[in-house]
Amino acid sequence: AQSVTQPDIHITVSEGASLELRCNYSYGATPYLFWYVQSPGQGLQLLLKYFSGDTLVQGIKGFEAEFKRSQSSFNLRKPSVHWSDAAEYFCAVGTTSGTYKYIFGTGTRLKVLA
Amino acid sequence: DARVTQTPRHKVTEMGQEVTMRCQPILGHNTVFWYRQTMMQGLELLAYFRNRAPLDDSGMPKDRFSAEMPDATLATLKIQPSEPRDSAVYFCASGSGTGGWTGELFFGEGSRLTVL
């Protein structure tokens, strides 16, 4: 069965510091991988996605993520965090056949200190 | 700007009442998902449809929840009777799921349900 694990429930970083949010997945084949961001009171917005090819993908708002097959990971990074990045971040796995099902992780809430 | 529209944005009701939430997916999208978000459980997939046909509703409590797509522009999620434990934010999301699968889901702003 597919699953997604985000081991960090909360992360606090100072503005200007670098950020890495962890995501591990379980899926029998090469999955589609996604990171979404949710601001308070809002729906989720896609940051970036990986389907195939280059394992380092760039997204919006200066985010990037690296797919590591050997570690079943898809960690999200940003070199310098801005106060406006405070939000909840969700990693998701999409199945690559049949029903294109999406499974979300439990989310990581990011707090940014001024 | 194409977007997913959900109504109502907020709903407060009493236990035992029927609740209907509506979703208008982005025009041309043929895949619709319903998710429930709570602090304890995070995002739970309740049901999803492709071309208006239900593909998976295994995450939905069948005794009180029902989901339908009466037409391509409307998806509904109904709870009858509602219970306090149904209090949550319900999200609808749509995407393009055949041929040019982009993999991106577009989320509505959610319907916040409070059952007293």
PDB file of C-alpha atoms in Angstrom:
ATOM      1  CA  ALA A   1       0.000   0.000   0.000  1.00  0.00           C
ATOM      2  CA  GLN A   2       1.134   3.519  -0.663  1.00  0.00           C
ATOM      3  CA  SER A   3       2.058   5.744   2.265  1.00  0.00           C
ATOM      4  CA  VAL A   4       3.790   9.011   2.942  1.00  0.00           C
ATOM      5  CA  THR A   5       5.673   9.913   6.102  1.00  0.00           C
ATOM      6  CA  GLN A   6       6.608  13.401   7.165  1.00  0.00           C
ATOM      7  CA  PRO A   7       8.536  12.835  10.372  1.00  0.00           C
ATOM      8  CA  ASP A   8       8.587  16.457  11.511  1.00  0.00           C
ATOM      9  CA  ILE A   9       5.267  17.802  12.738  1.00  0.00           C
ATOM     10  CA  HIS A  10       6.639  21.254  13.551  1.00  0.00           C
ATOM     11  CA  ILE A  11       9.776  23.041  12.417  1.00  0.00           C
ATOM     12  CA  THR A  12      10.947  26.475  13.488  1.00  0.00           C
ATOM     13  CA  VAL A  13      13.616  28.375  11.608  1.00  0.00           C
ATOM     14  CA  SER A  14      14.878  31.936  11.651  1.00  0.00           C
ATOM     15  CA  GLU A  15      14.244  34.167   8.700  1.00  0.00           C
ATOM     16  CA  GLY A  16      17.118  33.894   6.261  1.00  0.00           C
ATOM     17  CA  ALA A  17      18.100  30.422   7.427  1.00  0.00           C
ATOM     18  CA  SER A  18      18.011  27.399   5.189  1.00  0.00           C
ATOM     19  CA  LEU A  19      15.176  24.896   5.345  1.00  0.00           C
ATOM     20  CA  GLU A  20      14.784  21.204   4.697  1.00  0.00           C
ATOM     21  CA  LEU A  21      11.500  19.367   5.165  1.00  0.00           C
ATOM     22  CA  ARG A  22      11.628  15.615   5.067  1.00  0.00           C
ATOM     23  CA  CYS A  23       9.368  13.243   3.206  1.00  0.00           C
ATOM     24  CA  ASN A  24       9.579   9.477   2.838  1.00  0.00           C
ATOM     25  CA  TYR A  25       7.217   7.401   0.781  1.00  0.00           C
ATOM     26  CA  SER A  26       6.287   3.811   0.252  1.00  0.00           C
ATOM     27  CA  TYR A  27       5.198   2.718  -3.191  1.00  0.00           C
ATOM     28  CA  GLY A  28       5.958  -0.298  -5.327  1.00  0.00           C
ATOM     29  CA  ALA A  29       6.832   1.589  -8.480  1.00  0.00           C
ATOM     30  CA  THR A  30       8.246   5.003  -9.269  1.00  0.00           C
ATOM     31  CA  PRO A  31       5.648   7.388  -7.972  1.00  0.00           C
ATOM     32  CA  TYR A  32       4.600  10.833  -8.880  1.00  0.00           C
ATOM     33  CA  LEU A  33       5.748  13.069  -6.007  1.00  0.00           C
ATOM     34  CA  PHE A  34       4.430  16.424  -4.959  1.00  0.00           C
ATOM     35  CA  TRP A  35       4.844  19.134  -2.382  1.00  0.00           C
ATOM     36  CA  TYR A  36       1.945  21.370  -1.516  1.00  0.00           C
ATOM     37  CA  VAL A  37       1.733  24.381   0.769  1.00  0.00           C
ATOM     38  CA  GLN A  38      -1.276  25.453   2.805  1.00  0.00           C
ATOM     39  CA  SER A  39      -1.574  28.924   4.259  1.00  0.00           C
ATOM     40  CA  PRO A  40      -4.006  29.448   7.154  1.00  0.00           C
ATOM     41  CA  GLY A  41      -7.620  29.307   6.033  1.00  0.00           C
ATOM     42  CA  GLN A  42      -6.684  28.368   2.503  1.00  0.00           C
ATOM     43  CA  GLY A  43      -6.637  25.331   0.305  1.00  0.00           C
ATOM     44  CA  LEU A  44      -3.463  23.615  -0.796  1.00  0.00           C
ATOM     45  CA  GLN A  45      -1.266  25.019  -3.531  1.00  0.00           C
ATOM     46  CA  LEU A  46       1.224  23.021  -5.569  1.00  0.00           C
ATOM     47  CA  LEU A  47       4.869  23.971  -4.961  1.00  0.00           C
ATOM     48  CA  LEU A  48       6.523  21.423  -7.214  1.00  0.00           C
ATOM     49  CA  LYS A  49       6.233  17.934  -8.621  1.00  0.00           C
ATOM     50  CA  TYR A  50       8.427  15.100  -9.816  1.00  0.00           C
ATOM     51  CA  PHE A  51       7.394  12.682 -12.508  1.00  0.00           C
ATOM     52  CA  SER A  52      10.638  11.556 -14.108  1.00  0.00           C
ATOM     53  CA  GLY A  53      13.980  12.824 -15.373  1.00  0.00           C
ATOM     54  CA  ASP A  54      16.168  15.151 -13.376  1.00  0.00           C
ATOM     55  CA  THR A  55      15.883  14.209  -9.728  1.00  0.00           C
ATOM     56  CA  LEU A  56      16.283  17.802  -8.580  1.00  0.00           C
ATOM     57  CA  VAL A  57      13.151  19.768  -9.319  1.00  0.00           C
ATOM     58  CA  GLN A  58      12.535  23.453  -8.986  1.00  0.00           C
ATOM     59  CA  GLY A  59       9.281  24.905  -7.849  1.00  0.00           C
ATOM     60  CA  ILE A  60       7.632  28.172  -7.101  1.00  0.00           C
ATOM     61  CA  LYS A  61       8.673  30.595  -4.369  1.00  0.00           C
ATOM     62  CA  GLY A  62      12.318  29.478  -4.531  1.00  0.00           C
ATOM     63  CA  PHE A  63      11.668  25.919  -3.345  1.00  0.00           C
ATOM     64  CA  GLU A  64      13.356  22.813  -4.693  1.00  0.00           C
ATOM     65  CA  ALA A  65      13.130  19.124  -3.923  1.00  0.00           C
ATOM     66  CA  GLU A  66      15.333  16.141  -4.616  1.00  0.00           C
ATOM     67  CA  PHE A  67      14.073  12.655  -5.384  1.00  0.00           C
ATOM     68  CA  LYS A  68      16.303   9.930  -3.970  1.00  0.00           C
ATOM     69  CA  ARG A  69      15.083   6.537  -5.050  1.00  0.00           C
ATOM     70  CA  SER A  70      17.511   4.631  -2.843  1.00  0.00           C
ATOM     71  CA  GLN A  71      16.171   6.395   0.232  1.00  0.00           C
ATOM     72  CA  SER A  72      12.550   6.623  -0.895  1.00  0.00           C
ATOM     73  CA  SER A  73      12.729  10.301  -0.084  1.00  0.00           C
ATOM     74  CA  PHE A  74      11.630  13.547  -1.604  1.00  0.00           C
ATOM     75  CA  ASN A  75      12.864  16.306   0.688  1.00  0.00           C
ATOM     76  CA  LEU A  76      11.911  19.913   0.188  1.00  0.00           C
ATOM     77  CA  ARG A  77      14.542  22.635   0.525  1.00  0.00           C
ATOM     78  CA  LYS A  78      14.882  26.366   0.425  1.00  0.00           C
ATOM     79  CA  PRO A  79      18.219  28.154   0.847  1.00  0.00           C
ATOM     80  CA  SER A  80      16.824  31.234   2.609  1.00  0.00           C
ATOM     81  CA  VAL A  81      13.452  31.280   4.311  1.00  0.00           C
ATOM     82  CA  HIS A  82      11.195  34.321   4.286  1.00  0.00           C
ATOM     83  CA  TRP A  83       8.631  35.149   6.961  1.00  0.00           C
ATOM     84  CA  SER A  84       5.894  34.606   4.363  1.00  0.00           C
ATOM     85  CA  ASP A  85       6.922  30.943   4.072  1.00  0.00           C
ATOM     86  CA  ALA A  86       5.282  30.198   7.411  1.00  0.00           C
ATOM     87  CA  ALA A  87       2.603  27.665   6.517  1.00  0.00           C
ATOM     88  CA  GLU A  88       1.918  23.952   6.530  1.00  0.00           C
ATOM     89  CA  TYR A  89       3.652  21.798   3.954  1.00  0.00           C
ATOM     90  CA  PHE A  90       2.350  18.522   2.625  1.00  0.00           C
ATOM     91  CA  CYS A  91       4.161  15.854   0.707  1.00  0.00           C
ATOM     92  CA  ALA A  92       2.050  13.633  -1.526  1.00  0.00           C
ATOM     93  CA  VAL A  93       2.421  10.502  -3.593  1.00  0.00           C
ATOM     94  CA  GLY A  94       0.448   9.915  -6.740  1.00  0.00           C
ATOM     95  CA  THR A  95       0.124   6.458  -8.144  1.00  0.00           C
ATOM     96  CA  THR A  96       1.369   6.098 -11.697  1.00  0.00           C
ATOM     97  CA  SER A  97      -1.151   3.661 -13.005  1.00  0.00           C
ATOM     98  CA  GLY A  98      -4.801   2.951 -12.932  1.00  0.00           C
ATOM     99  CA  THR A  99      -6.635   5.367 -10.793  1.00  0.00           C
ATOM    100  CA  TYR A 100      -4.061   8.137 -10.203  1.00  0.00           C
ATOM    101  CA  LYS A 101      -4.717   8.112  -6.508  1.00  0.00           C
ATOM    102  CA  TYR A 102      -3.185  10.740  -4.259  1.00  0.00           C
ATOM    103  CA  ILE A 103      -1.942  10.053  -0.732  1.00  0.00           C
ATOM    104  CA  PHE A 104      -0.887  12.952   1.483  1.00  0.00           C
ATOM    105  CA  GLY A 105       1.485  12.988   4.405  1.00  0.00           C
ATOM    106  CA  THR A 106       0.420  14.414   7.731  1.00  0.00           C
ATOM    107  CA  GLY A 107       2.070  17.738   7.085  1.00  0.00           C
ATOM    108  CA  THR A 108       4.868  19.814   8.615  1.00  0.00           C
ATOM    109  CA  ARG A 109       3.996  23.156  10.127  1.00  0.00           C
ATOM    110  CA  LEU A 110       6.706  25.727   9.551  1.00  0.00           C
ATOM    111  CA  LYS A 111       7.202  28.656  11.869  1.00  0.00           C
ATOM    112  CA  VAL A 112       9.561  31.448  10.881  1.00  0.00           C
ATOM    113  CA  LEU A 113      11.184  33.655  13.501  1.00  0.00           C
ATOM    114  CA  ALA A 114      11.912  37.248  12.618  1.00  0.00           C
TER     115      ALA A 114
ATOM    116  CA  ASP B   1      -8.695  32.778 -13.136  1.00  0.00           C
ATOM    117  CA  ALA B   2      -9.867  29.161 -13.147  1.00  0.00           C
ATOM    118  CA  ARG B   3     -10.460  27.846  -9.668  1.00  0.00           C
ATOM    119  CA  VAL B   4     -12.371  25.278  -7.693  1.00  0.00           C
ATOM    120  CA  THR B   5     -15.364  26.767  -5.937  1.00  0.00           C
ATOM    121  CA  GLN B   6     -16.774  25.307  -2.747  1.00  0.00           C
ATOM    122  CA  THR B   7     -19.927  26.234  -0.904  1.00  0.00           C
ATOM    123  CA  PRO B   8     -20.678  26.910   1.850  1.00  0.00           C
ATOM    124  CA  ARG B   9     -17.386  28.243   3.210  1.00  0.00           C
ATOM    125  CA  HIS B  10     -18.638  27.873   6.756  1.00  0.00           C
ATOM    126  CA  LYS B  11     -21.470  25.838   8.192  1.00  0.00           C
ATOM    127  CA  VAL B  12     -22.619  25.454  11.764  1.00  0.00           C
ATOM    128  CA  THR B  13     -25.327  22.917  12.367  1.00  0.00           C
ATOM    129  CA  GLU B  14     -26.770  20.776  15.089  1.00  0.00           C
ATOM    130  CA  MET B  15     -26.224  17.097  15.500  1.00  0.00           C
ATOM    131  CA  GLY B  16     -28.643  15.058  13.436  1.00  0.00           C
ATOM    132  CA  GLN B  17     -29.099  17.647  10.708  1.00  0.00           C
ATOM    133  CA  GLU B  18     -28.341  17.000   7.070  1.00  0.00           C
ATOM    134  CA  VAL B  19     -25.377  18.831   5.585  1.00  0.00           C
ATOM    135  CA  THR B  20     -24.647  19.203   1.889  1.00  0.00           C
ATOM    136  CA  MET B  21     -21.392  20.617   0.592  1.00  0.00           C
ATOM    137  CA  ARG B  22     -20.966  21.542  -3.043  1.00  0.00           C
ATOM    138  CA  CYS B  23     -18.003  21.811  -5.320  1.00  0.00           C
ATOM    139  CA  GLN B  24     -17.628  23.251  -8.787  1.00  0.00           C
ATOM    140  CA  PRO B  25     -14.458  21.813 -10.340  1.00  0.00           C
ATOM    141  CA  ILE B  26     -12.393  23.693 -12.859  1.00  0.00           C
ATOM    142  CA  LEU B  27     -13.983  23.527 -16.283  1.00  0.00           C
ATOM    143  CA  GLY B  28     -12.499  20.675 -18.267  1.00  0.00           C
ATOM    144  CA  HIS B  29     -11.166  18.788 -15.270  1.00  0.00           C
ATOM    145  CA  ASN B  30     -12.485  15.260 -15.110  1.00  0.00           C
ATOM    146  CA  THR B  31     -11.149  14.091 -11.769  1.00  0.00           C
ATOM    147  CA  VAL B  32     -12.609  15.297  -8.488  1.00  0.00           C
ATOM    148  CA  PHE B  33     -11.402  14.462  -5.000  1.00  0.00           C
ATOM    149  CA  TRP B  34     -13.018  15.050  -1.608  1.00  0.00           C
ATOM    150  CA  TYR B  35     -10.721  15.341   1.400  1.00  0.00           C
ATOM    151  CA  ARG B  36     -11.429  15.934   5.075  1.00  0.00           C
ATOM    152  CA  GLN B  37      -8.873  17.750   7.189  1.00  0.00           C
ATOM    153  CA  THR B  38      -8.715  17.618  10.981  1.00  0.00           C
ATOM    154  CA  MET B  39      -5.962  18.328  13.447  1.00  0.00           C
ATOM    155  CA  MET B  40      -5.901  14.724  14.585  1.00  0.00           C
ATOM    156  CA  GLN B  41      -6.112  12.895  11.249  1.00  0.00           C
ATOM    157  CA  GLY B  42      -4.653  15.376   8.796  1.00  0.00           C
ATOM    158  CA  LEU B  43      -5.891  15.087   5.217  1.00  0.00           C
ATOM    159  CA  GLU B  44      -8.063  12.055   4.669  1.00  0.00           C
ATOM    160  CA  LEU B  45      -9.249  11.010   1.245  1.00  0.00           C
ATOM    161  CA  LEU B  46     -12.985  10.463   1.366  1.00  0.00           C
ATOM    162  CA  ALA B  47     -13.870   9.834  -2.258  1.00  0.00           C
ATOM    163  CA  TYR B  48     -12.875  10.567  -5.772  1.00  0.00           C
ATOM    164  CA  PHE B  49     -14.442  10.545  -9.184  1.00  0.00           C
ATOM    165  CA  ARG B  50     -13.264  10.359 -12.742  1.00  0.00           C
ATOM    166  CA  ASN B  51     -15.596  11.333 -15.526  1.00  0.00           C
ATOM    167  CA  ARG B  52     -18.311  11.548 -12.865  1.00  0.00           C
ATOM    168  CA  ALA B  53     -17.915   7.883 -11.925  1.00  0.00           C
ATOM    169  CA  PRO B  54     -16.881   7.068  -8.356  1.00  0.00           C
ATOM    170  CA  LEU B  55     -13.503   5.328  -8.367  1.00  0.00           C
ATOM    171  CA  ASP B  56     -12.879   5.009  -4.685  1.00  0.00           C
ATOM    172  CA  ASP B  57     -14.966   5.950  -1.691  1.00  0.00           C
ATOM    173  CA  SER B  58     -13.392   3.536   0.753  1.00  0.00           C
ATOM    174  CA  GLY B  59     -12.383   6.379   3.047  1.00  0.00           C
ATOM    175  CA  MET B  60     -15.925   7.530   3.537  1.00  0.00           C
ATOM    176  CA  PRO B  61     -18.229   6.358   6.359  1.00  0.00           C
ATOM    177  CA  LYS B  62     -20.912   4.786   4.217  1.00  0.00           C
ATOM    178  CA  ASP B  63     -23.667   4.849   6.771  1.00  0.00           C
ATOM    179  CA  ARG B  64     -23.906   8.627   6.851  1.00  0.00           C
ATOM    180  CA  PHE B  65     -21.809  10.054   4.018  1.00  0.00           C
ATOM    181  CA  SER B  66     -22.579  10.067   0.336  1.00  0.00           C
ATOM    182  CA  ALA B  67     -20.813  11.677  -2.605  1.00  0.00           C
ATOM    183  CA  GLU B  68     -22.156  12.265  -6.084  1.00  0.00           C
ATOM    184  CA  MET B  69     -21.463  14.101  -9.302  1.00  0.00           C
ATOM    185  CA  PRO B  70     -24.839  14.932 -10.817  1.00  0.00           C
ATOM    186  CA  ASP B  71     -23.042  16.551 -13.736  1.00  0.00           C
ATOM    187  CA  ALA B  72     -19.530  17.513 -14.780  1.00  0.00           C
ATOM    188  CA  THR B  73     -19.787  20.925 -13.131  1.00  0.00           C
ATOM    189  CA  LEU B  74     -21.015  19.855  -9.715  1.00  0.00           C
ATOM    190  CA  ALA B  75     -19.836  17.462  -7.040  1.00  0.00           C
ATOM    191  CA  THR B  76     -21.695  17.055  -3.765  1.00  0.00           C
ATOM    192  CA  LEU B  77     -20.816  15.593  -0.394  1.00  0.00           C
ATOM    193  CA  LYS B  78     -23.714  14.902   1.909  1.00  0.00           C
ATOM    194  CA  ILE B  79     -23.748  13.948   5.567  1.00  0.00           C
ATOM    195  CA  GLN B  80     -26.964  12.630   7.038  1.00  0.00           C
ATOM    196  CA  PRO B  81     -27.286  12.626   9.984  1.00  0.00           C
ATOM    197  CA  SER B  82     -24.352  14.788  11.020  1.00  0.00           C
ATOM    198  CA  GLU B  83     -22.425  14.155  14.241  1.00  0.00           C
ATOM    199  CA  PRO B  84     -19.990  16.314  16.236  1.00  0.00           C
ATOM    200  CA  ARG B  85     -17.084  14.127  15.105  1.00  0.00           C
ATOM    201  CA  ASP B  86     -17.778  15.241  11.530  1.00  0.00           C
ATOM    202  CA  SER B  87     -16.565  18.734  12.420  1.00  0.00           C
ATOM    203  CA  ALA B  88     -13.678  19.393  10.050  1.00  0.00           C
ATOM    204  CA  VAL B  89     -12.672  21.280   6.946  1.00  0.00           C
ATOM    205  CA  TYR B  90     -13.779  19.533   3.783  1.00  0.00           C
ATOM    206  CA  PHE B  91     -11.761  20.172   0.655  1.00  0.00           C
ATOM    207  CA  CYS B  92     -12.645  19.518  -2.917  1.00  0.00           C
ATOM    208  CA  ALA B  93      -9.888  19.284  -5.514  1.00  0.00           C
ATOM    209  CA  SER B  94      -9.983  18.746  -9.233  1.00  0.00           C
ATOM    210  CA  GLY B  95      -7.467  17.662 -11.819  1.00  0.00           C
ATOM    211  CA  SER B  96      -7.055  16.315 -15.297  1.00  0.00           C
ATOM    212  CA  GLY B  97      -6.756  12.561 -15.070  1.00  0.00           C
ATOM    213  CA  THR B  98      -6.667  11.118 -18.536  1.00  0.00           C
ATOM    214  CA  GLY B  99      -4.216  11.418 -21.364  1.00  0.00           C
ATOM    215  CA  GLY B 100      -2.405  14.553 -20.319  1.00  0.00           C
ATOM    216  CA  TRP B 101      -2.325  13.788 -16.622  1.00  0.00           C
ATOM    217  CA  THR B 102      -0.577  16.762 -15.135  1.00  0.00           C
ATOM    218  CA  GLY B 103      -0.570  15.339 -11.653  1.00  0.00           C
ATOM    219  CA  GLU B 104      -1.563  18.651 -10.170  1.00  0.00           C
ATOM    220  CA  LEU B 105      -4.602  18.969  -7.997  1.00  0.00           C
ATOM    221  CA  PHE B 106      -6.313  22.307  -7.684  1.00  0.00           C
ATOM    222  CA  PHE B 107      -7.912  22.780  -4.303  1.00  0.00           C
ATOM    223  CA  GLY B 108     -10.884  24.824  -3.289  1.00  0.00           C
ATOM    224  CA  GLU B 109     -10.733  26.947  -0.166  1.00  0.00           C
ATOM    225  CA  GLY B 110     -12.648  24.386   1.828  1.00  0.00           C
ATOM    226  CA  SER B 111     -15.921  24.156   3.707  1.00  0.00           C
ATOM    227  CA  ARG B 112     -15.505  24.454   7.454  1.00  0.00           C
ATOM    228  CA  LEU B 113     -18.166  22.376   9.171  1.00  0.00           C
ATOM    229  CA  THR B 114     -19.008  22.616  12.839  1.00  0.00           C
ATOM    230  CA  VAL B 115     -21.533  20.181  14.239  1.00  0.00           C
ATOM    231  CA  LEU B 116     -22.795  21.083  17.709  1.00  0.00           C
TER     232      LEU B 116
END
